[in-house]
């Protein structure tokens, strides 16, 4: 039997595209799918003539792999991964490597690493971003897990990964256990925030200024040539130009109910567990939840019609405000995400290199953007940087955009246009830079009704007091 360099189980679109990507780079790949007919169809169509070996059983699949055996799972996160591991174990021996390339929860990856380590098997939890196109032509790859397994797959992953403009592969070792999946989870949280921020600006320009999707597309295309240059801005401009079969803007005919797969929700849940103030990303998740309440929103609109606010006459100035607010809010989204990564690195002993992570996201992934180089420079300058706002470059940018940012948020509120993420970003910034917050009153209230005690400003930290109110 001919031997493959690596194998992949799970021939949905992402799995198929990763296999084709590897084959394009001269890597011989064995494939298996629970529904065996999918293997036959793949070999007869997309994989025809390529260095891909189809197998009809797990036994044949593992027989076809060179030692140490390297097998990638591209299956649904959760119990399906554990079930597949159990099915694979009879065909494995010490030193073999299993790789979970799906969006698994990092705690599950921690558990699987430990379970398989006891059996002498290396387990890698690998975050892969870029969607179908990225998988096919070069994704951002965030590998973590059993470090002993990394050298055996490093060459393959760096070959198939995206390249940044300077030619560096967007793939590097992230950290042990669930570090790779944790970083991918935070990536997706930032992605949720970015998408909602863009949608809020679109909403104000479309409903507020009554600009057409085509006009807004031109604005986004112009912004994509400056400091907002990013994949999401680029595709938004293309989306807004797309016409439906009747010639109308396609975006206007898409139901305003956004779905989600759960990684953004995981990010927020983990932030709550860690005590991290990921307010912007949280609002992005809640905004999708609210969008799903379509029928209720339609009913509510008949009871609470929007007030007619005079349309601003100087549209060009409003567009300038929108650009500044989007940039400042985007910085805030990344600031929150990297704060969480910094905290997780300490809490879970991931030893994350935050500058290196910024480089991983420069190509192939959904949140790739021009200013990721600036994030890398910020952490090169100060590896223990607690917040991006403290970096000289980002400090200046926030200060330069602040006045316009505030005017944009104020305008949206006056016009009755919801801006949960833009508003949360500004509120986070104001809270973060406030030397004094009203939490003293909250502590007094807690002590009043529950004798929870409080600290005093005129006493050392760690000394607690209670008052008989």
mmCIF file with all atom_site columns, C-alpha atoms in Angstrom, residues 353 355-356 375-383:
data_model
loop_
_atom_site.group_PDB
_atom_site.id
_atom_site.type_symbol
_atom_site.label_atom_id
_atom_site.label_alt_id
_atom_site.label_comp_id
_atom_site.label_asym_id
_atom_site.label_entity_id
_atom_site.label_seq_id
_atom_site.pdbx_PDB_ins_code
_atom_site.Cartn_x
_atom_site.Cartn_y
_atom_site.Cartn_z
_atom_site.occupancy
_atom_site.B_iso_or_equiv
_atom_site.pdbx_formal_charge
_atom_site.auth_seq_id
_atom_site.auth_comp_id
_atom_site.auth_asym_id
_atom_site.auth_atom_id
_atom_site.pdbx_PDB_model_num
ATOM 1  C CA . UNK A 1 353 ? 3.995 35.306 22.623 1.00 0.00 ? 353 UNK A CA 1
ATOM 2  C CA . UNK A 1 355 ? 3.592 39.709 19.227 1.00 0.00 ? 355 UNK A CA 1
ATOM 3  C CA . UNK A 1 356 ? 3.925 36.387 17.417 1.00 0.00 ? 356 UNK A CA 1
ATOM 4  C CA . UNK A 1 375 ? 0.454 45.296 17.502 1.00 0.00 ? 375 UNK A CA 1
ATOM 5  C CA . UNK A 1 376 ? 3.552 43.176 16.874 1.00 0.00 ? 376 UNK A CA 1
ATOM 6  C CA . UNK A 1 377 ? 5.736 46.279 17.300 1.00 0.00 ? 377 UNK A CA 1
ATOM 7  C CA . UNK A 1 378 ? 3.898 47.185 20.509 1.00 0.00 ? 378 UNK A CA 1
ATOM 8  C CA . UNK A 1 379 ? 4.665 43.824 22.124 1.00 0.00 ? 379 UNK A CA 1
ATOM 9  C CA . UNK A 1 380 ? 8.221 43.845 20.792 1.00 0.00 ? 380 UNK A CA 1
ATOM 10 C CA . UNK A 1 381 ? 8.660 47.162 22.568 1.00 0.00 ? 381 UNK A CA 1
ATOM 11 C CA . UNK A 1 382 ? 7.007 45.908 25.759 1.00 0.00 ? 382 UNK A CA 1
ATOM 12 C CA . UNK A 1 383 ? 6.296 42.126 25.958 1.00 0.00 ? 383 UNK A CA 1
#
